[in-house]
Short mmCIF file of N, CA and C in Angstrom, two decimals:
data_model
loop_
_atom_site.label_atom_id
_atom_site.label_comp_id
_atom_site.label_asym_id
_atom_site.label_seq_id
_atom_site.Cartn_x
_atom_site.Cartn_y
_atom_site.Cartn_z
N MET A 1 80.01 117.35 218.97
CA MET A 1 80.85 116.24 218.61
C MET A 1 79.98 115.09 218.15
N GLU A 2 80.50 114.31 217.22
CA GLU A 2 79.76 113.19 216.67
C GLU A 2 79.82 112.01 217.63
N THR A 3 78.67 111.42 217.78
CA THR A 3 78.64 110.19 218.57
C THR A 3 78.05 109.12 217.67
N ARG A 4 78.74 108.07 217.62
CA ARG A 4 78.32 106.98 216.74
C ARG A 4 78.39 105.70 217.55
N SER A 5 77.37 104.88 217.38
CA SER A 5 77.36 103.57 218.02
C SER A 5 77.61 102.52 216.96
N VAL A 6 78.47 101.60 217.25
CA VAL A 6 78.77 100.50 216.35
C VAL A 6 78.46 99.21 217.07
N LEU A 7 77.60 98.41 216.48
CA LEU A 7 77.24 97.13 217.06
C LEU A 7 77.68 96.02 216.11
N SER A 8 78.24 94.98 216.64
CA SER A 8 78.62 93.83 215.84
C SER A 8 77.64 92.70 216.09
N SER A 9 77.34 91.98 215.04
CA SER A 9 76.44 90.84 215.20
C SER A 9 76.82 89.79 214.17
N GLY A 10 76.10 88.72 214.18
CA GLY A 10 76.37 87.64 213.24
C GLY A 10 77.48 86.75 213.75
N LEU A 11 77.67 85.66 213.05
CA LEU A 11 78.68 84.67 213.41
C LEU A 11 80.07 85.30 213.36
N GLY A 12 80.74 85.38 214.47
CA GLY A 12 82.08 85.94 214.53
C GLY A 12 82.12 87.44 214.32
N GLY A 13 80.99 88.14 214.50
CA GLY A 13 80.95 89.59 214.35
C GLY A 13 81.09 90.05 212.91
N LYS A 14 80.68 89.21 211.96
CA LYS A 14 80.86 89.55 210.55
C LYS A 14 79.95 90.70 210.10
N ASP A 15 78.84 90.93 210.79
CA ASP A 15 77.92 92.01 210.43
C ASP A 15 78.15 93.20 211.35
N MET A 16 78.02 94.40 210.80
CA MET A 16 78.23 95.61 211.59
C MET A 16 77.05 96.54 211.38
N VAL A 17 76.48 97.04 212.48
CA VAL A 17 75.39 98.00 212.43
C VAL A 17 75.94 99.31 212.98
N ILE A 18 75.81 100.38 212.17
CA ILE A 18 76.30 101.68 212.60
C ILE A 18 75.08 102.57 212.83
N ILE A 19 75.00 103.15 213.99
CA ILE A 19 73.92 104.06 214.33
C ILE A 19 74.51 105.46 214.37
N ALA A 20 74.03 106.32 213.47
CA ALA A 20 74.57 107.67 213.35
C ALA A 20 73.57 108.67 213.89
N SER A 21 74.09 109.83 214.30
CA SER A 21 73.23 110.90 214.80
C SER A 21 72.58 111.63 213.63
N ARG A 22 71.54 112.42 213.90
CA ARG A 22 70.87 113.20 212.86
C ARG A 22 71.85 114.19 212.22
N GLU A 23 72.70 114.80 213.01
CA GLU A 23 73.66 115.76 212.47
C GLU A 23 74.62 115.09 211.50
N GLU A 24 75.05 113.89 211.84
CA GLU A 24 75.99 113.16 211.00
C GLU A 24 75.32 112.74 209.67
N LEU A 25 74.04 112.38 209.75
CA LEU A 25 73.31 111.99 208.54
C LEU A 25 73.00 113.19 207.65
N ALA A 26 72.96 114.40 208.21
CA ALA A 26 72.67 115.59 207.44
C ALA A 26 73.86 116.07 206.62
N LEU A 27 75.06 115.63 206.95
CA LEU A 27 76.27 116.04 206.22
C LEU A 27 76.37 115.30 204.88
N PRO A 28 76.98 115.93 203.87
CA PRO A 28 77.19 115.23 202.59
C PRO A 28 78.11 114.02 202.79
N SER A 29 77.88 113.03 202.00
CA SER A 29 78.67 111.80 202.10
C SER A 29 80.10 112.05 201.67
N LYS A 30 81.03 111.36 202.29
CA LYS A 30 82.45 111.46 201.95
C LYS A 30 82.92 110.21 201.21
N VAL A 31 81.96 109.35 200.88
CA VAL A 31 82.29 108.11 200.20
C VAL A 31 82.60 108.39 198.74
N VAL A 32 83.68 107.83 198.23
CA VAL A 32 84.05 107.96 196.83
C VAL A 32 83.89 106.58 196.19
N LEU A 33 82.99 106.51 195.21
CA LEU A 33 82.75 105.25 194.52
C LEU A 33 83.71 105.09 193.36
N PRO A 34 84.14 103.88 193.08
CA PRO A 34 85.03 103.68 191.93
C PRO A 34 84.26 103.87 190.62
N GLU A 35 84.98 104.20 189.56
CA GLU A 35 84.36 104.35 188.25
C GLU A 35 83.79 102.99 187.82
N PRO A 36 82.60 102.98 187.23
CA PRO A 36 82.04 101.70 186.78
C PRO A 36 82.86 101.12 185.63
N GLU A 37 82.97 99.81 185.63
CA GLU A 37 83.69 99.16 184.55
C GLU A 37 82.83 99.20 183.29
N PRO A 38 83.45 99.33 182.14
CA PRO A 38 82.65 99.37 180.91
C PRO A 38 81.91 98.05 180.71
N VAL A 39 80.66 98.15 180.26
CA VAL A 39 79.85 96.98 180.03
C VAL A 39 80.28 96.35 178.72
N PRO A 40 80.61 95.06 178.73
CA PRO A 40 81.04 94.45 177.47
C PRO A 40 79.87 94.29 176.51
N GLY A 41 80.17 94.30 175.23
CA GLY A 41 79.15 94.08 174.21
C GLY A 41 79.06 92.60 173.89
N LEU A 42 78.79 92.29 172.66
CA LEU A 42 78.65 90.90 172.23
C LEU A 42 79.98 90.16 172.31
N ILE A 43 81.05 90.84 171.97
CA ILE A 43 82.37 90.21 172.00
C ILE A 43 83.17 90.78 173.16
N MET A 44 83.66 89.90 174.01
CA MET A 44 84.43 90.30 175.18
C MET A 44 85.83 90.79 174.75
N PRO A 45 86.52 91.52 175.63
CA PRO A 45 87.85 92.01 175.27
C PRO A 45 88.82 90.89 174.87
N ASP A 46 88.63 89.67 175.41
CA ASP A 46 89.52 88.56 175.06
C ASP A 46 89.10 87.86 173.76
N GLY A 47 88.04 88.36 173.09
CA GLY A 47 87.59 87.78 171.83
C GLY A 47 86.52 86.71 171.97
N SER A 48 86.19 86.34 173.20
CA SER A 48 85.15 85.32 173.39
C SER A 48 83.76 85.96 173.26
N ILE A 49 82.75 85.12 173.13
CA ILE A 49 81.38 85.58 172.95
C ILE A 49 80.73 85.80 174.30
N ASN A 50 80.07 86.93 174.48
CA ASN A 50 79.36 87.25 175.71
C ASN A 50 77.92 86.75 175.56
N TRP A 51 77.67 85.53 176.02
CA TRP A 51 76.34 84.93 175.85
C TRP A 51 75.29 85.65 176.69
N GLY A 52 75.68 86.47 177.64
CA GLY A 52 74.74 87.22 178.46
C GLY A 52 74.38 88.58 177.88
N CYS A 53 74.88 88.90 176.70
CA CYS A 53 74.62 90.21 176.09
C CYS A 53 73.13 90.34 175.76
N PRO A 54 72.50 91.45 176.20
CA PRO A 54 71.08 91.63 175.88
C PRO A 54 70.83 91.74 174.37
N CYS A 55 71.86 92.02 173.61
CA CYS A 55 71.70 92.13 172.16
C CYS A 55 71.31 90.80 171.52
N LEU A 56 71.50 89.70 172.21
CA LEU A 56 71.12 88.39 171.68
C LEU A 56 69.65 88.09 171.92
N GLY A 57 68.99 88.91 172.70
CA GLY A 57 67.56 88.77 172.90
C GLY A 57 67.12 87.44 173.47
N GLY A 58 67.94 86.80 174.27
CA GLY A 58 67.57 85.53 174.88
C GLY A 58 67.75 84.33 173.97
N MET A 59 68.27 84.53 172.77
CA MET A 59 68.44 83.41 171.83
C MET A 59 69.37 82.33 172.39
N ALA A 60 70.33 82.73 173.19
CA ALA A 60 71.30 81.76 173.70
C ALA A 60 70.74 80.91 174.82
N THR A 61 69.58 81.27 175.36
CA THR A 61 69.04 80.53 176.50
C THR A 61 67.68 79.91 176.25
N GLY A 62 67.09 80.10 175.09
CA GLY A 62 65.78 79.55 174.79
C GLY A 62 65.84 78.05 174.53
N PRO A 63 64.74 77.48 174.06
CA PRO A 63 64.71 76.04 173.81
C PRO A 63 65.70 75.60 172.73
N CYS A 64 66.12 76.52 171.87
CA CYS A 64 67.10 76.20 170.84
C CYS A 64 68.44 76.89 171.15
N GLY A 65 68.64 77.21 172.41
CA GLY A 65 69.85 77.92 172.83
C GLY A 65 71.13 77.18 172.51
N THR A 66 71.14 75.87 172.73
CA THR A 66 72.34 75.09 172.45
C THR A 66 72.67 75.14 170.96
N GLN A 67 71.66 74.96 170.13
CA GLN A 67 71.87 74.99 168.69
C GLN A 67 72.32 76.38 168.24
N PHE A 68 71.72 77.44 168.83
CA PHE A 68 72.11 78.80 168.50
C PHE A 68 73.57 79.05 168.87
N ARG A 69 73.95 78.64 170.09
CA ARG A 69 75.33 78.87 170.54
C ARG A 69 76.33 78.13 169.66
N GLU A 70 75.99 76.90 169.26
CA GLU A 70 76.90 76.15 168.39
C GLU A 70 77.04 76.82 167.03
N ALA A 71 75.92 77.26 166.45
CA ALA A 71 75.96 77.91 165.13
C ALA A 71 76.68 79.25 165.21
N PHE A 72 76.36 80.05 166.23
CA PHE A 72 76.99 81.36 166.35
C PHE A 72 78.48 81.23 166.64
N SER A 73 78.85 80.28 167.49
CA SER A 73 80.28 80.05 167.79
C SER A 73 81.02 79.64 166.53
N CYS A 74 80.40 78.75 165.75
CA CYS A 74 81.02 78.31 164.51
C CYS A 74 81.28 79.51 163.61
N PHE A 75 80.28 80.37 163.45
CA PHE A 75 80.44 81.55 162.61
C PHE A 75 81.51 82.49 163.16
N HIS A 76 81.46 82.76 164.46
CA HIS A 76 82.38 83.71 165.08
C HIS A 76 83.84 83.27 164.92
N TYR A 77 84.09 81.99 165.13
CA TYR A 77 85.47 81.49 165.09
C TYR A 77 85.86 80.96 163.70
N SER A 78 84.99 81.08 162.71
CA SER A 78 85.24 80.54 161.38
C SER A 78 86.39 81.26 160.68
N ASP A 79 87.25 80.48 160.04
CA ASP A 79 88.33 81.03 159.21
C ASP A 79 88.04 80.82 157.73
N ALA A 80 86.89 80.21 157.42
CA ALA A 80 86.55 79.91 156.03
C ALA A 80 86.25 81.19 155.27
N GLU A 81 86.39 81.11 153.95
CA GLU A 81 86.03 82.21 153.06
C GLU A 81 84.89 81.76 152.18
N PRO A 82 83.78 82.40 152.12
CA PRO A 82 83.38 83.50 152.98
C PRO A 82 83.14 83.02 154.41
N LYS A 83 83.28 83.95 155.32
CA LYS A 83 83.18 83.64 156.75
C LYS A 83 81.89 82.90 157.05
N GLY A 84 82.02 81.80 157.77
CA GLY A 84 80.86 81.02 158.19
C GLY A 84 80.38 80.01 157.17
N SER A 85 81.01 79.94 156.01
CA SER A 85 80.55 79.00 154.99
C SER A 85 80.73 77.55 155.43
N ASP A 86 81.54 77.32 156.44
CA ASP A 86 81.73 75.97 156.97
C ASP A 86 80.72 75.65 158.08
N CYS A 87 79.76 76.52 158.32
CA CYS A 87 78.80 76.35 159.42
C CYS A 87 77.39 76.02 158.94
N TYR A 88 77.23 75.69 157.68
CA TYR A 88 75.90 75.46 157.13
C TYR A 88 75.13 74.43 157.94
N GLU A 89 75.75 73.31 158.26
CA GLU A 89 75.05 72.24 158.97
C GLU A 89 74.56 72.71 160.34
N LYS A 90 75.37 73.46 161.07
CA LYS A 90 74.96 73.94 162.40
C LYS A 90 73.80 74.93 162.31
N PHE A 91 73.82 75.81 161.30
CA PHE A 91 72.70 76.74 161.13
C PHE A 91 71.44 76.01 160.68
N SER A 92 71.61 74.97 159.90
CA SER A 92 70.46 74.18 159.47
C SER A 92 69.81 73.49 160.67
N VAL A 93 70.61 72.94 161.56
CA VAL A 93 70.09 72.30 162.77
C VAL A 93 69.36 73.33 163.63
N MET A 94 69.93 74.54 163.74
CA MET A 94 69.29 75.61 164.51
C MET A 94 67.95 75.99 163.89
N GLN A 95 67.89 76.14 162.58
CA GLN A 95 66.64 76.49 161.90
C GLN A 95 65.58 75.42 162.10
N ASP A 96 65.99 74.15 162.03
CA ASP A 96 65.05 73.06 162.25
C ASP A 96 64.47 73.14 163.66
N CYS A 97 65.31 73.43 164.63
CA CYS A 97 64.83 73.56 166.01
C CYS A 97 63.86 74.73 166.13
N MET A 98 64.21 75.88 165.56
CA MET A 98 63.36 77.07 165.66
C MET A 98 62.01 76.87 164.97
N ALA A 99 61.99 76.05 163.93
CA ALA A 99 60.73 75.78 163.24
C ALA A 99 59.75 75.05 164.16
N ASN A 100 60.26 74.38 165.17
CA ASN A 100 59.40 73.68 166.13
C ASN A 100 58.78 74.63 167.15
N TYR A 101 59.21 75.88 167.19
CA TYR A 101 58.72 76.87 168.16
C TYR A 101 58.33 78.17 167.46
N PRO A 102 57.38 78.14 166.51
CA PRO A 102 57.05 79.36 165.76
C PRO A 102 56.48 80.46 166.64
N GLU A 103 55.81 80.10 167.73
CA GLU A 103 55.25 81.14 168.61
C GLU A 103 56.35 81.89 169.36
N LEU A 104 57.49 81.25 169.53
CA LEU A 104 58.60 81.89 170.25
C LEU A 104 59.55 82.60 169.30
N TYR A 105 59.91 81.95 168.21
CA TYR A 105 60.90 82.51 167.29
C TYR A 105 60.27 83.24 166.12
N GLY A 106 58.95 83.17 165.99
CA GLY A 106 58.25 83.91 164.95
C GLY A 106 58.50 83.34 163.57
N ARG A 107 57.87 83.99 162.62
CA ARG A 107 58.03 83.58 161.24
C ARG A 107 58.83 84.62 160.51
N ASP A 108 59.32 84.26 159.36
CA ASP A 108 60.06 85.17 158.51
C ASP A 108 59.13 86.31 158.10
N GLU A 109 59.65 87.54 158.03
CA GLU A 109 58.82 88.69 157.66
C GLU A 109 58.21 88.53 156.28
N ASP A 110 58.93 87.90 155.35
CA ASP A 110 58.39 87.67 154.02
C ASP A 110 57.19 86.73 154.09
N ASP A 111 57.28 85.70 154.94
CA ASP A 111 56.15 84.78 155.11
C ASP A 111 54.95 85.52 155.68
N GLU A 112 55.19 86.39 156.65
CA GLU A 112 54.09 87.15 157.26
C GLU A 112 53.45 88.09 156.25
N LEU A 113 54.27 88.72 155.42
CA LEU A 113 53.75 89.63 154.40
C LEU A 113 52.90 88.87 153.40
N ALA A 114 53.39 87.72 152.93
CA ALA A 114 52.65 86.92 151.96
C ALA A 114 51.33 86.43 152.57
N ALA A 115 51.35 86.00 153.82
CA ALA A 115 50.13 85.52 154.48
C ALA A 115 49.13 86.66 154.63
N ALA A 116 49.61 87.86 154.97
CA ALA A 116 48.72 89.00 155.12
C ALA A 116 48.11 89.39 153.78
N MET A 117 48.90 89.33 152.73
CA MET A 117 48.38 89.66 151.40
C MET A 117 47.35 88.63 150.96
N ASP A 118 47.64 87.35 151.21
CA ASP A 118 46.68 86.31 150.85
C ASP A 118 45.38 86.48 151.62
N ALA A 119 45.49 86.79 152.90
CA ALA A 119 44.30 86.94 153.74
C ALA A 119 43.48 88.16 153.29
N SER A 120 44.14 89.24 152.95
CA SER A 120 43.40 90.45 152.59
C SER A 120 42.74 90.33 151.21
N SER A 121 43.35 89.56 150.33
CA SER A 121 42.76 89.42 148.99
C SER A 121 41.87 88.20 148.88
N GLY A 122 41.90 87.34 149.89
CA GLY A 122 41.11 86.12 149.85
C GLY A 122 41.75 85.08 148.94
N ALA A 123 42.96 85.33 148.45
CA ALA A 123 43.62 84.42 147.52
C ALA A 123 44.15 83.19 148.22
N GLY A 124 44.28 83.24 149.52
CA GLY A 124 44.85 82.11 150.23
C GLY A 124 44.01 80.87 150.14
N ASP A 125 42.69 81.02 150.01
CA ASP A 125 41.85 79.84 149.95
C ASP A 125 41.34 79.57 148.55
N ARG A 126 41.76 80.35 147.55
CA ARG A 126 41.36 80.10 146.16
C ARG A 126 42.62 80.03 145.31
N PRO A 127 43.04 78.82 144.91
CA PRO A 127 44.31 78.70 144.19
C PRO A 127 44.33 79.42 142.85
N ASP A 128 43.18 79.66 142.21
CA ASP A 128 43.19 80.32 140.91
C ASP A 128 42.67 81.75 140.98
N ALA A 129 42.87 82.40 142.13
CA ALA A 129 42.37 83.76 142.31
C ALA A 129 43.13 84.71 141.40
N PRO A 130 42.44 85.70 140.82
CA PRO A 130 43.12 86.65 139.93
C PRO A 130 44.18 87.45 140.66
N GLY A 131 45.29 87.67 139.97
CA GLY A 131 46.33 88.56 140.48
C GLY A 131 47.24 87.94 141.51
N ASP A 132 47.13 86.65 141.84
CA ASP A 132 47.98 86.09 142.89
C ASP A 132 49.11 85.26 142.31
N ARG A 133 49.26 85.24 140.99
CA ARG A 133 50.29 84.43 140.37
C ARG A 133 51.35 85.33 139.76
N ALA A 134 52.62 85.03 140.03
CA ALA A 134 53.72 85.83 139.48
C ALA A 134 53.88 85.57 137.99
N ASP A 135 53.33 84.44 137.46
CA ASP A 135 53.50 84.13 136.06
C ASP A 135 52.30 84.56 135.21
N ALA A 136 51.46 85.46 135.73
CA ALA A 136 50.28 85.90 135.00
C ALA A 136 50.73 86.71 133.79
N PRO A 137 50.25 86.38 132.59
CA PRO A 137 50.65 87.15 131.41
C PRO A 137 50.10 88.56 131.47
N ALA A 138 50.84 89.49 130.90
CA ALA A 138 50.48 90.91 130.97
C ALA A 138 49.22 91.22 130.15
N ASP A 139 48.89 90.37 129.15
CA ASP A 139 47.73 90.67 128.34
C ASP A 139 46.43 90.14 128.96
N ARG A 140 46.52 89.45 130.08
CA ARG A 140 45.31 88.99 130.75
C ARG A 140 44.67 90.14 131.49
N PRO A 141 43.35 90.23 131.51
CA PRO A 141 42.70 91.36 132.20
C PRO A 141 42.91 91.32 133.71
N ASP A 142 43.14 90.13 134.29
CA ASP A 142 43.32 90.06 135.75
C ASP A 142 44.78 90.16 136.16
N ALA A 143 45.70 90.36 135.19
CA ALA A 143 47.12 90.50 135.52
C ALA A 143 47.36 91.86 136.14
N PRO A 144 48.27 91.94 137.12
CA PRO A 144 48.57 93.23 137.74
C PRO A 144 49.12 94.21 136.72
N ALA A 145 48.63 95.42 136.73
CA ALA A 145 49.07 96.44 135.79
C ALA A 145 50.40 97.01 136.23
N GLU A 146 51.22 97.37 135.25
CA GLU A 146 52.50 97.99 135.56
C GLU A 146 52.30 99.49 135.75
N ARG A 147 53.00 100.06 136.70
CA ARG A 147 52.96 101.50 136.88
C ARG A 147 54.14 102.10 136.14
N PRO A 148 53.95 103.22 135.45
CA PRO A 148 55.07 103.80 134.70
C PRO A 148 56.19 104.29 135.61
N ASP A 149 55.88 104.66 136.86
CA ASP A 149 56.91 105.17 137.77
C ASP A 149 57.53 104.06 138.60
N ALA A 150 57.09 102.81 138.43
CA ALA A 150 57.60 101.70 139.24
C ALA A 150 58.91 101.19 138.65
N PRO A 151 59.82 100.69 139.51
CA PRO A 151 61.06 100.11 139.01
C PRO A 151 60.74 98.85 138.19
N ASP A 152 61.69 98.43 137.37
CA ASP A 152 61.48 97.24 136.55
C ASP A 152 61.43 96.00 137.42
N ARG A 153 60.25 95.42 137.52
CA ARG A 153 60.05 94.17 138.26
C ARG A 153 59.03 93.36 137.50
N PRO A 154 59.09 92.04 137.60
CA PRO A 154 58.07 91.25 136.93
C PRO A 154 56.70 91.52 137.53
N ALA A 155 55.68 91.51 136.69
CA ALA A 155 54.31 91.74 137.16
C ALA A 155 53.93 90.64 138.14
N GLY A 156 53.27 91.02 139.21
CA GLY A 156 52.78 90.04 140.16
C GLY A 156 53.70 89.78 141.34
N ASP A 157 54.91 90.36 141.36
CA ASP A 157 55.74 90.11 142.53
C ASP A 157 55.28 90.99 143.69
N VAL A 158 55.74 90.69 144.89
CA VAL A 158 55.27 91.35 146.11
C VAL A 158 55.49 92.86 146.04
N ALA A 159 56.65 93.28 145.54
CA ALA A 159 56.94 94.71 145.53
C ALA A 159 55.97 95.46 144.62
N SER A 160 55.65 94.90 143.45
CA SER A 160 54.75 95.62 142.56
C SER A 160 53.34 95.65 143.12
N VAL A 161 52.93 94.61 143.83
CA VAL A 161 51.60 94.59 144.43
C VAL A 161 51.51 95.65 145.53
N LEU A 162 52.57 95.80 146.31
CA LEU A 162 52.56 96.78 147.39
C LEU A 162 52.58 98.20 146.88
N GLN A 163 53.14 98.44 145.70
CA GLN A 163 53.23 99.79 145.17
C GLN A 163 51.92 100.29 144.59
N LYS A 164 50.96 99.41 144.39
CA LYS A 164 49.67 99.82 143.81
C LYS A 164 48.82 100.54 144.81
#
């Protein structure tokens, strides 16, 4: 037969300690857990924004969190056509804030690509370096050559430089 000791403790007996026998602990549990509730995504079932969603990557809580929440809320609830076109000022304020924290919010990928290309070619510190100008005439010897298999793009743009 099972023998179990139950001890009450805490203020008003609010805590309960159950001491079970080895035989009782060896039996499979009879506890039935409820089904977990579905985890909400970015938009809650009631249409509100879930600021705790991991998909936001902490943007709602960083140093520009207030500006991000205002801009994102404006876009989400916007009735303008095209959607969010009435939110330009809020997104501009958010961008200004993020520009103050480049180590946290990073730079635009295009800026990073251009900086890497300048650094690798040494063109970043020489304003008249060959091949770094999009307006270089095609008959100049230092102008980027066109590839016959490349899509039609002006000579000197980032895509044509990367395809070489």
